[in-house]
Structures are given as C-alpha cells and as structure tokens.
Coordinates of C-alpha atoms in Angstrom, one line a residue:
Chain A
X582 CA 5.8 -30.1 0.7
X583 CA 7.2 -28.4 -2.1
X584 CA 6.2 -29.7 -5.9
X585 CA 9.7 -30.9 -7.1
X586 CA 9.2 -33.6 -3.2
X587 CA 5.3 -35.0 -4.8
X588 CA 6.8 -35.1 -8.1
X589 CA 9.8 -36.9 -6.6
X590 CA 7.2 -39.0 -4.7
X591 CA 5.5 -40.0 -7.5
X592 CA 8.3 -41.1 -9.9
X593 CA 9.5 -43.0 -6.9
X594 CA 5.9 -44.5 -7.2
X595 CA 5.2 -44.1 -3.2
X596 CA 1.6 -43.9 -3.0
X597 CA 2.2 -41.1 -0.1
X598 CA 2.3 -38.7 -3.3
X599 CA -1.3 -38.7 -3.6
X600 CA -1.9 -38.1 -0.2
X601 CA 0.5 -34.8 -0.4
X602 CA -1.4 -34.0 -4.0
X603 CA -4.8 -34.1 -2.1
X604 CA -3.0 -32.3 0.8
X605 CA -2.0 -29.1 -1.2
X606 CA -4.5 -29.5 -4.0
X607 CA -7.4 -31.1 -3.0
X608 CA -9.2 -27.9 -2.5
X609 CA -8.0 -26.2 -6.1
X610 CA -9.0 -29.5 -8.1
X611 CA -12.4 -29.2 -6.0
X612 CA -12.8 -25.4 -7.2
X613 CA -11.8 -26.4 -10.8
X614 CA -14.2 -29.2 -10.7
X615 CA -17.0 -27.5 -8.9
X616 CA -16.8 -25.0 -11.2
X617 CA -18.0 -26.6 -14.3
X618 CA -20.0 -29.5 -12.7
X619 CA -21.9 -28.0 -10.1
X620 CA -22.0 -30.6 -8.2
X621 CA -20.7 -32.0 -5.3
X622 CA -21.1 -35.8 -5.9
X623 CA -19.9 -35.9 -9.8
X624 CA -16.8 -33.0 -8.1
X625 CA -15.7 -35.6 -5.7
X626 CA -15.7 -38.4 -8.5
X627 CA -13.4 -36.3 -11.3
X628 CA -11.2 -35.2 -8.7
X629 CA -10.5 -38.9 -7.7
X630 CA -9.9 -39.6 -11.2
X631 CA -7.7 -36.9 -11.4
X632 CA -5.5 -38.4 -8.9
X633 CA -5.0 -41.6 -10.9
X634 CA -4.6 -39.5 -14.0
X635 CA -1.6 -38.0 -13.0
X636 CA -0.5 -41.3 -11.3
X637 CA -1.0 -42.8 -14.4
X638 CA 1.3 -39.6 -16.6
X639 CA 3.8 -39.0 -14.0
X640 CA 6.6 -41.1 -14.9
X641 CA 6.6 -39.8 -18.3
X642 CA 6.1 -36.0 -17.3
X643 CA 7.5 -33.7 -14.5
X644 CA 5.8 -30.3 -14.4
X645 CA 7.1 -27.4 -12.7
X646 CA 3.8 -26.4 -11.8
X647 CA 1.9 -29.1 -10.7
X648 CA -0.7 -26.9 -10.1
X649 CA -1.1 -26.1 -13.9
X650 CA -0.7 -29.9 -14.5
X651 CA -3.8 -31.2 -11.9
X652 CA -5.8 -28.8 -13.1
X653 CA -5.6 -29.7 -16.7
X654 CA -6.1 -32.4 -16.1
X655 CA -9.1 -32.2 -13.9
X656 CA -10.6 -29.7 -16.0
X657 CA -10.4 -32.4 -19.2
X658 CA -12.2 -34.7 -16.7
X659 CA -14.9 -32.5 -15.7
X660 CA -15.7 -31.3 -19.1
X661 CA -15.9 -34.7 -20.9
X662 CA -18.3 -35.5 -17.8
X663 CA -20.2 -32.3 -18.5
X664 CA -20.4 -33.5 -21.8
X665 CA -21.7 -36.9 -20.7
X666 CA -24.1 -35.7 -18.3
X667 CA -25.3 -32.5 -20.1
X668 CA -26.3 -34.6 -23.4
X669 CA -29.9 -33.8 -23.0
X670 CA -29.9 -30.9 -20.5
X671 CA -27.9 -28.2 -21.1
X672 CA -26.0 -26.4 -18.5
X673 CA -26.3 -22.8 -18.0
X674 CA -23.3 -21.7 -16.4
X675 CA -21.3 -23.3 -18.6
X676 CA -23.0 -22.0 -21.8
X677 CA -22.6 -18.4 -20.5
X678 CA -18.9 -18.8 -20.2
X679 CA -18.7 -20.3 -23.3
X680 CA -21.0 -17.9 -25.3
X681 CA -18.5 -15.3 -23.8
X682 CA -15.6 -17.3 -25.4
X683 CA -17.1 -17.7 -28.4
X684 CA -18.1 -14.1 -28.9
X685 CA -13.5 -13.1 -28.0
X686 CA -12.9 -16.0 -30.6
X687 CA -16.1 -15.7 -33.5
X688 CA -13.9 -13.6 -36.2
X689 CA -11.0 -16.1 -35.8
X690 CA -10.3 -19.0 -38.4
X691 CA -8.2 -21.7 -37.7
X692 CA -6.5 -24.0 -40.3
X693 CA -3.2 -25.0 -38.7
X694 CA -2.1 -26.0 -35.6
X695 CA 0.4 -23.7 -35.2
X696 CA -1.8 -20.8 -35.7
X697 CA -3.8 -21.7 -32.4
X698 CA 0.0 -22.5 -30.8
X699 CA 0.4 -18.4 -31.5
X700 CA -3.0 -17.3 -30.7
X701 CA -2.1 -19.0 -27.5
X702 CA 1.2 -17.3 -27.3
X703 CA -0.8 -13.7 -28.1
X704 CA -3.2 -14.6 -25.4
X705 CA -0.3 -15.1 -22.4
X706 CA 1.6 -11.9 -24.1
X707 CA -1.9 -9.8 -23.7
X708 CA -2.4 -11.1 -19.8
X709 CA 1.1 -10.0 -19.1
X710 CA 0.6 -6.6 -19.8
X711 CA -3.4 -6.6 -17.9
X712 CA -3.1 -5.7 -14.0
X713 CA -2.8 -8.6 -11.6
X714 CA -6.3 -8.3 -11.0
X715 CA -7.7 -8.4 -14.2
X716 CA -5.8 -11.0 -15.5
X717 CA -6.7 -12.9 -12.2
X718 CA -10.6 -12.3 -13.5
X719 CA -10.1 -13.4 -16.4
X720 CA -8.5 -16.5 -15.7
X721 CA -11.0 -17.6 -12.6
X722 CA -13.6 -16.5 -15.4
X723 CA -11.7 -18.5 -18.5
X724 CA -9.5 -21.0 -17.6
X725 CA -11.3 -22.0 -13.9
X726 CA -14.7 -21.3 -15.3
X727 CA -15.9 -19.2 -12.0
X728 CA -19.3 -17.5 -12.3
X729 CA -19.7 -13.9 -12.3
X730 CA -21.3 -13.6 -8.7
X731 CA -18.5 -15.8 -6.9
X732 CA -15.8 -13.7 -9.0
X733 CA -17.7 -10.5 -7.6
X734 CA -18.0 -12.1 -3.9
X735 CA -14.1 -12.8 -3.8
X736 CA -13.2 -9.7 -4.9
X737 CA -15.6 -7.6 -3.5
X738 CA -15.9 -5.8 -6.4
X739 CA -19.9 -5.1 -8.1
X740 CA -21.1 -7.4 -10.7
X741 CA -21.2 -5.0 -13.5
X742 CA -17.8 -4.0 -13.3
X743 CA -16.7 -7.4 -13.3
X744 CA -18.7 -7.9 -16.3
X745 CA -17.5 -4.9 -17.7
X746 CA -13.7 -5.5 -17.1
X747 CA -14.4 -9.0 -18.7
X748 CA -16.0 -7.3 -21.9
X749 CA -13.4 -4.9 -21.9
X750 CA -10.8 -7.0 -22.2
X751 CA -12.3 -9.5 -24.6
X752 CA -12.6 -6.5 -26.7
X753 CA -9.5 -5.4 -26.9
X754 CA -8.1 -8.8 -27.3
X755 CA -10.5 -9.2 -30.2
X756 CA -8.8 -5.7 -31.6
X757 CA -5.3 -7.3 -31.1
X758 CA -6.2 -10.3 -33.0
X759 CA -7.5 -8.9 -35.4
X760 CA -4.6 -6.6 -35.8
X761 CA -2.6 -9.5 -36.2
X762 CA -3.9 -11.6 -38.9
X763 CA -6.1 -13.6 -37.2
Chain B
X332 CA -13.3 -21.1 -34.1
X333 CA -14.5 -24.5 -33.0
X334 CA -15.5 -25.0 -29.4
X335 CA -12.7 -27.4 -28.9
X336 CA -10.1 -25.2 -29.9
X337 CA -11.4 -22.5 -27.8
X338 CA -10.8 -24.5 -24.9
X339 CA -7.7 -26.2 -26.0
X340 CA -6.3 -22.3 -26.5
X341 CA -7.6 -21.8 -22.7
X342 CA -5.7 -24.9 -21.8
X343 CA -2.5 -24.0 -22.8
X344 CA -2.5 -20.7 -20.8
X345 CA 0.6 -19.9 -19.0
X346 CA 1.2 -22.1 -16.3
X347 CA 2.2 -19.4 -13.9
X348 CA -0.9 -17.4 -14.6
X349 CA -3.1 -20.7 -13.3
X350 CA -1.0 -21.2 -10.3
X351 CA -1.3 -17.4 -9.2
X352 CA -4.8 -18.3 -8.6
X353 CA -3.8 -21.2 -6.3
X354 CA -1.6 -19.0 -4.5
X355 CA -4.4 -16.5 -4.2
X356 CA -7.1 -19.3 -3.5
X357 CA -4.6 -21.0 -0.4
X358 CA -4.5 -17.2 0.9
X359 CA -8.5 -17.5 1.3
X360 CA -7.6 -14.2 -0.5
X361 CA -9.9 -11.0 -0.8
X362 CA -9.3 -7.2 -1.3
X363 CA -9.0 -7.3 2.7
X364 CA -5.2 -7.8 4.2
X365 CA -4.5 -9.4 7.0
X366 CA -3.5 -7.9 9.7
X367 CA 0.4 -7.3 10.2
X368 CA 1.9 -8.8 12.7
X369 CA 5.3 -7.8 14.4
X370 CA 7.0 -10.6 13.9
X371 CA 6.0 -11.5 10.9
X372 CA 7.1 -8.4 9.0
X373 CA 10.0 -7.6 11.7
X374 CA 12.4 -8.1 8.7
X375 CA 10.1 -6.1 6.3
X376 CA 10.5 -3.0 9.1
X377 CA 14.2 -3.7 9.8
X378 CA 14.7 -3.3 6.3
X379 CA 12.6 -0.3 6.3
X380 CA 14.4 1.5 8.9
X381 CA 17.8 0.9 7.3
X382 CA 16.3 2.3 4.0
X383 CA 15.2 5.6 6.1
X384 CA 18.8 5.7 7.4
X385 CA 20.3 5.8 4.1
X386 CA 17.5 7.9 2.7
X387 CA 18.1 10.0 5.3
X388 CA 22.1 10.8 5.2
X389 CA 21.6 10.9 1.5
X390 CA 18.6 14.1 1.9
X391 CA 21.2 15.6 5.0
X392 CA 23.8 15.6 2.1
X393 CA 21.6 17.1 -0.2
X394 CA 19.7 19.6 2.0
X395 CA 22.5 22.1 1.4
X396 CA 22.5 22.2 -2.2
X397 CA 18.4 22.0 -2.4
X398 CA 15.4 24.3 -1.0
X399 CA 14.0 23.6 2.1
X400 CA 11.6 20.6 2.1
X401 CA 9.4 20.0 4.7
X402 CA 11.0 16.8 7.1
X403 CA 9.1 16.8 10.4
X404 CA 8.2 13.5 11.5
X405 CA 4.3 12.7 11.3
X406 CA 3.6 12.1 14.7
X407 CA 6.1 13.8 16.2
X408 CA 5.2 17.2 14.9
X409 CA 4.4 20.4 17.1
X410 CA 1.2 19.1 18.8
X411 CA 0.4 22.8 20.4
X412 CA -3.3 22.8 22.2
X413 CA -3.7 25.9 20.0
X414 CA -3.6 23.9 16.9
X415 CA -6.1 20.9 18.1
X416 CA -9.1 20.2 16.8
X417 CA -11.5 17.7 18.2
X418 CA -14.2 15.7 16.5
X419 CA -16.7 13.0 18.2
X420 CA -17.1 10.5 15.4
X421 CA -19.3 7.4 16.5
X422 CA -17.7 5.9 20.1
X423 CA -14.4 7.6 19.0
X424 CA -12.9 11.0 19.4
X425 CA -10.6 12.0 16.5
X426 CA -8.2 14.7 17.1
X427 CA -6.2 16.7 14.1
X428 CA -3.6 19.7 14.4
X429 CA -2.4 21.9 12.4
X430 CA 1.3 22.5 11.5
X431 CA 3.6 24.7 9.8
X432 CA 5.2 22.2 7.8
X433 CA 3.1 18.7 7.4
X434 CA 5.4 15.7 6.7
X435 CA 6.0 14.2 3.0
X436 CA 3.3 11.7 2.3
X437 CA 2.9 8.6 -0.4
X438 CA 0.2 8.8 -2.7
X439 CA -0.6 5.3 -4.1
X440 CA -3.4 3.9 -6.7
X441 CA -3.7 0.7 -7.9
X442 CA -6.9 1.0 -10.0
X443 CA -6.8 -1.5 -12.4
X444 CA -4.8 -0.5 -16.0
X445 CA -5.2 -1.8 -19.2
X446 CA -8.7 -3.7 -21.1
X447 CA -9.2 -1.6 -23.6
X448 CA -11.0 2.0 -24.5
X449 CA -14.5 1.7 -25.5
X450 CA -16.1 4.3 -23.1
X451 CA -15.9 5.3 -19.2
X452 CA -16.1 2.9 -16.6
X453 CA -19.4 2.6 -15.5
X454 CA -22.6 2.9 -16.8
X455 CA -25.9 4.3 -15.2
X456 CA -29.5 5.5 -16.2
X457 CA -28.9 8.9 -17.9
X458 CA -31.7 10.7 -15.9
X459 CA -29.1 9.6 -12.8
X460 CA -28.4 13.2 -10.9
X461 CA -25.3 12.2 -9.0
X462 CA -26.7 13.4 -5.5
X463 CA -24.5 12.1 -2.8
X464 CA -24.3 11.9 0.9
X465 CA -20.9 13.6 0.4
X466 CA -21.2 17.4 2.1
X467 CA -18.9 18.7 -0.4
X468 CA -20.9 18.4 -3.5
X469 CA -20.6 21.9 -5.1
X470 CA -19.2 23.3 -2.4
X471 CA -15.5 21.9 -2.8
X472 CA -14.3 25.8 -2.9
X473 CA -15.1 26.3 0.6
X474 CA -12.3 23.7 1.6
X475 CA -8.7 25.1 1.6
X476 CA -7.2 22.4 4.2
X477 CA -8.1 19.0 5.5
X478 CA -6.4 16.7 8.0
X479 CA -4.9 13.6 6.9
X480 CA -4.4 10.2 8.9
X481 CA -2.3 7.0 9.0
X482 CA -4.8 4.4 7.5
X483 CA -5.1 1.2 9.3
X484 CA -6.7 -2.1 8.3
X485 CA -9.5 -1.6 10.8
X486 CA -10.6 1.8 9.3
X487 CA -12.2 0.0 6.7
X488 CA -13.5 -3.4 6.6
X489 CA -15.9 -5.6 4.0
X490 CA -18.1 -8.0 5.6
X491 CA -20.2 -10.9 3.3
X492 CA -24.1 -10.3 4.4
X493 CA -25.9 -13.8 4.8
X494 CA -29.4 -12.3 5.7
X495 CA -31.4 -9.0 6.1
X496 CA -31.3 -10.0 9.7
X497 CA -27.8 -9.8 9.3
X498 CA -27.9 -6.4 7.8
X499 CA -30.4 -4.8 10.2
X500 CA -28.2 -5.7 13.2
X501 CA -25.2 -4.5 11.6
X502 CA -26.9 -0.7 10.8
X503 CA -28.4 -0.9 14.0
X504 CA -25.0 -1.3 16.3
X505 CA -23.3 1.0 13.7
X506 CA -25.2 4.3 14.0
X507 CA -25.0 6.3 17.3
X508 CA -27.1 9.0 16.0
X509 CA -29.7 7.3 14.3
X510 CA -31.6 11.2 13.4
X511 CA -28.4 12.2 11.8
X512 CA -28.3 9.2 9.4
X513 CA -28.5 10.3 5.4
X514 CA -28.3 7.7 3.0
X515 CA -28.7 7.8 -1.0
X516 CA -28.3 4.4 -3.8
X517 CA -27.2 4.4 -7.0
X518 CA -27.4 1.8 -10.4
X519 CA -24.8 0.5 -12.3
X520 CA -25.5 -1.3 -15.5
X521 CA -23.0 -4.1 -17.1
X522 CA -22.0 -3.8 -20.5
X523 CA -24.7 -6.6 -21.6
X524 CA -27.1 -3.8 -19.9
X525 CA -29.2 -6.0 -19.1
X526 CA -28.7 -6.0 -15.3
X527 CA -27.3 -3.6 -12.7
X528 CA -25.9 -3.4 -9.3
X529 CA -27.2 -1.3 -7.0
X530 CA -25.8 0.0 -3.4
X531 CA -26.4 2.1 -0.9
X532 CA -24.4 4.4 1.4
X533 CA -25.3 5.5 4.7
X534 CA -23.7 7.5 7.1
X535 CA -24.5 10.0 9.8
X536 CA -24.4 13.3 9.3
X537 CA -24.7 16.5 12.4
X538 CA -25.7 19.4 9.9
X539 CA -24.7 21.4 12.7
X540 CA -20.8 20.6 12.6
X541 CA -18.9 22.4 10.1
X542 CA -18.2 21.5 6.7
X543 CA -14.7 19.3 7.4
X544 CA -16.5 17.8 10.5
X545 CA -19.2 16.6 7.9
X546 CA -16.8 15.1 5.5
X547 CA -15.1 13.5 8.4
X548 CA -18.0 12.5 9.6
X549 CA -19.3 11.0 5.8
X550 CA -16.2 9.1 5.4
X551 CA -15.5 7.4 9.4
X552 CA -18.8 6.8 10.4
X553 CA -19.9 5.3 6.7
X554 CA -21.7 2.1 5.7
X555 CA -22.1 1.4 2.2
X556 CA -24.3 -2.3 1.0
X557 CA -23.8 -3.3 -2.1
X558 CA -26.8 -5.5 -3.5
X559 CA -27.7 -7.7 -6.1
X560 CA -31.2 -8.5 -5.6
X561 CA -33.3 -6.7 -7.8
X562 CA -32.2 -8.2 -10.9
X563 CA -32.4 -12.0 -9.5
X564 CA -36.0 -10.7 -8.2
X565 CA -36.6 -9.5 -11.2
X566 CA -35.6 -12.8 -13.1
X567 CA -37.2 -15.0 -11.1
X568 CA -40.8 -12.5 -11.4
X569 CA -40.7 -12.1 -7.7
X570 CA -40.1 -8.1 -7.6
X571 CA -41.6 -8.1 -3.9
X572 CA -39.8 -10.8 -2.4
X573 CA -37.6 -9.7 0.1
X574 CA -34.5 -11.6 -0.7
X575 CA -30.3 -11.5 -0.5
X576 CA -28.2 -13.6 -2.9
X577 CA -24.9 -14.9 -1.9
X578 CA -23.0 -11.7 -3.5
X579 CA -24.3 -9.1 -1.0
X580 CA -21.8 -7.4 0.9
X581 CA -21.8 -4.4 3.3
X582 CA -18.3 -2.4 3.9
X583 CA -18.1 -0.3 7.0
X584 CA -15.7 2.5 7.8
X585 CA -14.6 3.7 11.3
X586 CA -12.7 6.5 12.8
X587 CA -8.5 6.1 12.9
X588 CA -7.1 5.4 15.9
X589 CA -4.1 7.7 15.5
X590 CA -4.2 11.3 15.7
X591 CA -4.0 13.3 12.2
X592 CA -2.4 16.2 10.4
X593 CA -3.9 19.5 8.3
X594 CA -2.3 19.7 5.0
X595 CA -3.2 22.2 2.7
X596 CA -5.1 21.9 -0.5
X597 CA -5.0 22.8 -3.9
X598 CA -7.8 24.7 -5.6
X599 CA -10.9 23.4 -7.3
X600 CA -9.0 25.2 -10.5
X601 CA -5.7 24.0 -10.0
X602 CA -7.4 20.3 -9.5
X603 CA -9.1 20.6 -13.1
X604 CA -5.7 21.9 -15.4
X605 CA -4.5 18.8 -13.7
X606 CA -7.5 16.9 -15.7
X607 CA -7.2 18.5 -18.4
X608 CA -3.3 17.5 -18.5
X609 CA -4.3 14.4 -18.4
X610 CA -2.9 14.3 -14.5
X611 CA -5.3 12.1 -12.7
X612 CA -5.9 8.4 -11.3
X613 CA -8.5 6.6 -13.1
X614 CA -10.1 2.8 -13.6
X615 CA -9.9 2.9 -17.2
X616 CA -7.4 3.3 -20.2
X617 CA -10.2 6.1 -22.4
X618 CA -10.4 8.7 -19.7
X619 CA -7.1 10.0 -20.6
X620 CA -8.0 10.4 -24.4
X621 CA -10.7 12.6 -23.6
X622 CA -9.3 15.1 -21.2
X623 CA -9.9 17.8 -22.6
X624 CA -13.1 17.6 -24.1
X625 CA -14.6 15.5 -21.1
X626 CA -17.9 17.4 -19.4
X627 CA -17.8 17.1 -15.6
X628 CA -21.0 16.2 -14.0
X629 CA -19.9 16.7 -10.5
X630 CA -16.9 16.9 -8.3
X631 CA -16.4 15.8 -4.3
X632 CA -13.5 16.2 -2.5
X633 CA -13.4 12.3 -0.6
X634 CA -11.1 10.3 1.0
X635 CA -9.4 7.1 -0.6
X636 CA -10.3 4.6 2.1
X637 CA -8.3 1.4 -0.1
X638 CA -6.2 -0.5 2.4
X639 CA -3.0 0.1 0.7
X640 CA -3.0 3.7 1.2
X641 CA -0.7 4.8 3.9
X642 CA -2.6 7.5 4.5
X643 CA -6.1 8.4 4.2
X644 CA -6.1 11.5 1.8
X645 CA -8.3 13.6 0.0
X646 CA -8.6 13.6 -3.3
X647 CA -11.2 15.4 -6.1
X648 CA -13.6 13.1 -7.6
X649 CA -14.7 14.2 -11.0
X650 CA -17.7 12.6 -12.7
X651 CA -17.0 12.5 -16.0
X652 CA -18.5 11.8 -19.4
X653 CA -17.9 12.4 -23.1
X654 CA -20.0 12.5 -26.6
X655 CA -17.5 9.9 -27.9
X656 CA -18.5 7.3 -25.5
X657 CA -21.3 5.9 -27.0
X658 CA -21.2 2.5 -25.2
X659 CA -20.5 0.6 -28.4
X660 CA -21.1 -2.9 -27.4
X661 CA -23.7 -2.6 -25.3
X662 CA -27.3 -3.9 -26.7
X663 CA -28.9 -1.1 -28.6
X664 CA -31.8 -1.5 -26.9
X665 CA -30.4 -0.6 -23.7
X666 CA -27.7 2.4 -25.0
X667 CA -30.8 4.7 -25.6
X668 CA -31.4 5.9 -21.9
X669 CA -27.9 4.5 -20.7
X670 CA -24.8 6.5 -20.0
X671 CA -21.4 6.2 -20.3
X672 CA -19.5 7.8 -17.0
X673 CA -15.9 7.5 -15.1
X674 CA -14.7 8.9 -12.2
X675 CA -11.2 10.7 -12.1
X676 CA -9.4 11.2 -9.1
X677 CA -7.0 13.8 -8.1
X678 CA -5.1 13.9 -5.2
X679 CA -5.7 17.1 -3.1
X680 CA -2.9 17.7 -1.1
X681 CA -0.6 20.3 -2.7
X682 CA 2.1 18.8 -4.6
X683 CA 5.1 19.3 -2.7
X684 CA 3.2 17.4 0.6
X685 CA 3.1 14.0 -1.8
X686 CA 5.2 11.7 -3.4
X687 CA 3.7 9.3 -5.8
X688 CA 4.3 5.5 -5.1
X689 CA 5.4 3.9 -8.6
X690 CA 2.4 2.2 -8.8
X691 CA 0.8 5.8 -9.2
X692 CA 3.2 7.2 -11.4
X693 CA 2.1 5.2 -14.2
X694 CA -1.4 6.6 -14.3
X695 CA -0.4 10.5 -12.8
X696 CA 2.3 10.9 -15.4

C-alpha cells in the first residue's frame, strides 16, 4: 500500500490504517526504537505509542513521507523514555553518539531559531553533495542512532573506516560551518 | 549548542534522506546484489540491446571518418587452441586466450567521494611493512599482459561469521591445496586510535606456476576474514579468550565461470605519470592534493573484485603516504607511532581497451 492509501486511511479514521502502518513500518519504527533503547520490551512499548501518536496528529498533518513522519515521532518517544529510564544510569551507546554530535556542533552558538532552521538547511545541502553511502552512514549513525559495529556489519565495511568516514565528515562539516558564520 | 538543539537540528533532516534508509532497510540491503533474474531485468536488457543497436549504426557511421577501434565481441573473439591458456584454480578450470584486438571494456569505481581532506584513508602502526600475499609485489615489471573476465555475483561473496567453528569449516572446504596456502594480516586504526580492525587474507598459492597463474590464483581462490576481536578482548581484559563479536565477516572469492581475454598493460612508468597527474581512483578527497609529492610504499598489480564491475580488471595499487598528513585529529598520544596511508588505484589495461563509466570519470579526470 502506497503512503498517500494509509494516509487516506487514516484521515478516513479506519482503524485498518494502523494495521497497514505496522505492515510497512513496523520493522523501521522497531530499528529506530531499538536503536536508542536497547531493549526489546521498552522497543515494543514506544512503537505502540507511536501508532496512536500519529493516529492522534493525522487529521491535522499529511506527510509525504510517512516514513520521515513515524519515525520522528518514534524517535521523540524513545528518547523522552531514555530520558526517563536512564535518570540514574547512563546509557553508553547513546552517550557515544551524542559525544560525537556534540564534538560536529561544540564551536556553534545558537541565539535564534532561525539560525538552527539554516544550520539545518547547511546540514541537508552538505549530505547532498556526500556519496550515497556516506550520507547513508551518517544518517543510520545520526538520525537512527545505529552503533558503529551494526553500521560495519550492514555494510560490510571495517570498523575504522566507518569511524573514519564519520570523523571525516564531521570535520569537514565543522569547516563549512565555521566558514559560514556559525 | 544545547543537547536539545542538537537533536532537534537532526530531526529536521531531509525527509527523503530518512526514507532512503527504509528503502535500503526493506531491501535487507548489504554491499552484496542480488542475483539478476531474467525476467526481472528483461526490460533492463531489451533496453540495452536497443541502446547497442543505435550505438552501433552510430560507430558504423563514424568508422569511416575515425581510426580503427578495436569492436570484436568478447566472447565471440578468435578462440584459436594456439592462443589458450589453461589454469586449475580450486574445483574449477579457467581458461584465457589471447587476441589480436580485445573488446572495449567499462572501467567503473564507486569508492566513496567527498568528507573532507585531513590525511589518507587509513591508518596503521608505522613499523607496518606492507608484505602481502599478492605475487606481484615488486615485481609488477615482469607483467606486460593479463587476462580479463566477465565478473559475476558468485565470484565474490561476503558471508557474516557466527562462530570459529563456523570459520574453521568454511577454510577447511575452501582450500584444495592446503600446502600451498599463504596468508598474511594487517591493522587498521580509527581516527580515535584507540582501536583497530584487523583481517586476514588467505589464499593458495603453487610457487611452481608462473607469475600470472599466481596472481590468478591470489585473487580466485582468496579468503579474506575481517575481525574485530582483539580490541573487545582487549576491553573486556580477556586478551586470551577465544572469542567472535557479531561484526566478523569472512568474504570468499572463486574462479569465473566464463572464459577470459589477455589485454595488454601499461607500464609500471606509464601507471605512475598517471599518479602524478593526479589520474587515479581513490577513497578519499586529499590524495589528489598530494600527487606529486606523495612517497609510494609499494605497488601490486590486483584485480577489482567489487560486484559492480563488469569485468574483473587489473589495476596498480599504490600505497601511498605524505609528510603533510599528520593525522590531525587523532589523539596525540596515538599519532606518535601511527601512520597516515591511502591506496590509489590505476587501471591497467591500456587506455584505448577502457572506457570509464561516469561514475569513474569524476575521480580519473
């Protein structure tokens, strides 16, 4: 079923458009999840949450890629839980991602929202011009919050260079930030 | 930048950017393709053929004005008994000729572009002598010619490794010469330098063949594990445990099924103007801004085994380095015995036998 027939689905509120959303994206809202929870129980529970999240925004909002839009949303979920759960125990693959964002982003000040609306806009004009694959790394890394040795497994491709291709291009994003004001 | 804008700046990537990973995720997607069936690129071949038609009429118009370019089909060549050359490689018998004029063949590479310049590509321990299972290492000059073949996706395969069980078995059936089997490993440190990778290659070896049925015979009959577990052995203080993570793989290589052609080669000289032009394939974005002061550690001649090749080719592997590389970045601490290396690849073949695929234009050029 294409996106536009579950978006249709759920602004006609048929309850069939959950079914079709867990049909086609169950397993990319597990990934997302999984990702940054690390487990399967609390992955299982923000993914059903997910489901009535976007029941809940639908009527108001129809995304092209619904994709995009679930896993927003999930990953919102899943962090806020992370946040919830981790309040005593820190968790580590989630620091080392973060560290790793923090390091791209540590020169940058922010005052207006509209700055972080065109660091945004520098960031999607920088992945356009990366190869597929790196930009693919960086996004599983980034945005899906994959670790390191399931990026390398996927890809077949050895650790280090992953690591390398990741610090590479934090680096020269860095440069072109930097380069632009920010 | 505050944590939460950090993440609110990841959020509002492009949308298509997070649903190419869906695609690529529903595709149960790795480096390997699947493999092609008729019917499913029938209109992928039909298109193809029509394409050769009109390529065709268009050279036949052109032939008269141009020079001669070599235009005998690839397996339809002059197969004389004269010109055959046999090779045993594993279970398989590989068979080459020679011909007068080989075919046209694409050159492709798809290394990765773009990320920034901040060194070479990889990084390794700097007492690291480069020896290699490959028969050509300094002897590259004693190669004028060297069959090519029609790669197929069973040539090369990557298989996940769950166990050493699993790997032992997998050497075992592999290797029909088990005295002829050389192997060598080499580290690679990330840019943290704090860890490495480490892998091995295998492969077997008759010292007694000559020096093309060697290289054959390193490239076909060729398996290379890739392993992770020193450093988690070494994290978790348990240096002597045997032990595989879950990012172990091994990749395999086998003999072609279809019968190849000789084409001729240019020299070890003509291959390094052509780096110091600049001319090559490479990983990285800073090789090119140091081609002319670059030292070369080694050079190979060894065949591209990447599954979108159409052929298997040779190419010239340099090993590269350069005094401006000084692994800026990396933790002090670990730059002092550390070094900063690429590899550069040029294709082998002699110009006027290749035609570079777009995707290679953009690094050759």
């Amino acid at each position: 079923m294409t996106d536009t027939e579950i978006v249709d689905l759920y602004w006609e509120r048929s309850e069939q458009a959950i079914e079709e959303t867990r049909k086609k994206y169950g397993n990319l809202l597990n990934y997302t999840a999984e990702n940054i929870l690390h487990s399967w129980q609390d992955t299982e529970e923000c993914v059903a949450d997910t489901y009535l999240a976007a029941w809940n925004a639908m009527p108001q909002e129809r995304p092209v890629y619904l994709s995009a839009f679930l896993t927003r949303i999930t990953k919102n979920l899943a962090l806020k839980k992370l946040e919830y759960l981790t309040a005593a125990k820190r968790n580590r693959q989630f620091e080392e991602t973060m560290e790793e964002m923090e390091s791209l982003f540590s020169d940058t000040n922010i005052e207006k929202e509209i700055e972080l609306k065109e660091i945004t806009e520098h960031l999607n004009s920088f992945l356009k011009t990366c190869s597929n694959l790196h930009r693919k790394i960086f996004i599983r890394r980034y945005y899906y919050f994959e670790t390191i040795n399931s990026i390398s497994k996927r890809y077949h491709i050895k650790k280090g260079t992953i690591k390398s291709i990741l610090f590479r291009m934090r680096k020269q994003l860095k440069q072109d930030l930097k380069k632009e004001g920010f | 930048m505050k944590r939460k804008d950090i993440l609110s700046t990841m959020d509002s990537i492009d949308d298509t950017f997070i649903h190419e990973i869906f695609i690529e995720n529903e595709k149960n997607s790795t480096i390997l393709p699947e493999k092609p069936t008729l019917k499913r690129y029938f209109p992928m071949i039909a298109a193809a053929c029509a394409a050769c038609i009109i390529f065709c009429l268009q050279l036949k118009e052109t032939d008269q004005k141009k020079p001669q370019k070599p235009k005998q089909e690839y397996t339809d060549t002059i197969k004389e008994e004269d010109n055959k050359n046999t090779i045993q490689i594993g279970t398989k018998e590989v068979t080459y000729y020679s011909v007068e004029q080989p075919e046209i063949i694409p050159c492709d590479y798809r290394g990765a572009e773009g990320g920034g310049s901040i060194g070479g590509w990889l990084t390794v321990d700097k007492d690291t002598d480069f020896s290699t299972c490959n028969p050509t290492l300094n002897k590259v000059n004693e190669i004028q010619e060297l069959p090519v073949f029609k790669n197929d996706p069973s040539v090369c395969q990557v298989i996940n490794t769950k166990t050493f069980t699993e790997l032992e078995d997998a050497m075992q059936q592999y290797f029909t010469k088990p005295e002829y089997i050389q192997n060598t490993s080499n580290k690679y440190y990330a840019y943290d330098g704090i860890d490495y990778d480490e892998d091995w290659i295998y492969c077997q070896i008759d010292p007694n063949k000559n020096l093309t049925e060697q290289l054959l015979e390193y490239t076909f009959q060729n398996f290379q594990y890739y392993d992770y577990h020193l450093e988690l052995s070494e994290k978790n203080n348990k240096k002597d445990t045997p032990h595989i993570p879950d990012v172990s793989f091994y990749k395999i290589t086998q003999a072609p099924e279809e019968e190849g052609m000789i084409y001729p080669l240019i020299s070890l000289e003509q291959a390094e103007k052509k780096l110091r032009e600049g001319k090559f394939l490479t990983y990285g974005t800073s090789e090119k801004d140091v081609a002319e002061s670059a030292e070369i550690l080694s050079v190979v001649l060894e065949y591209r085994l990447d599954n979108y090749q159409k052929y298997i080719q040779p190419f010239y592997k340099f090993i590269i380095t350069d005094k401006s590389w000084t692994m800026e970045g990396m933790n002090k601490k670990y730059r002092k015995n550390k070094l900063s290396i690429s590899e550069i690849y040029i294709p082998a073949i002699k110009d006027e036998y290749i035609e570079y695929t777009e995707n290679a234009k953009l690094y050759v050029n």
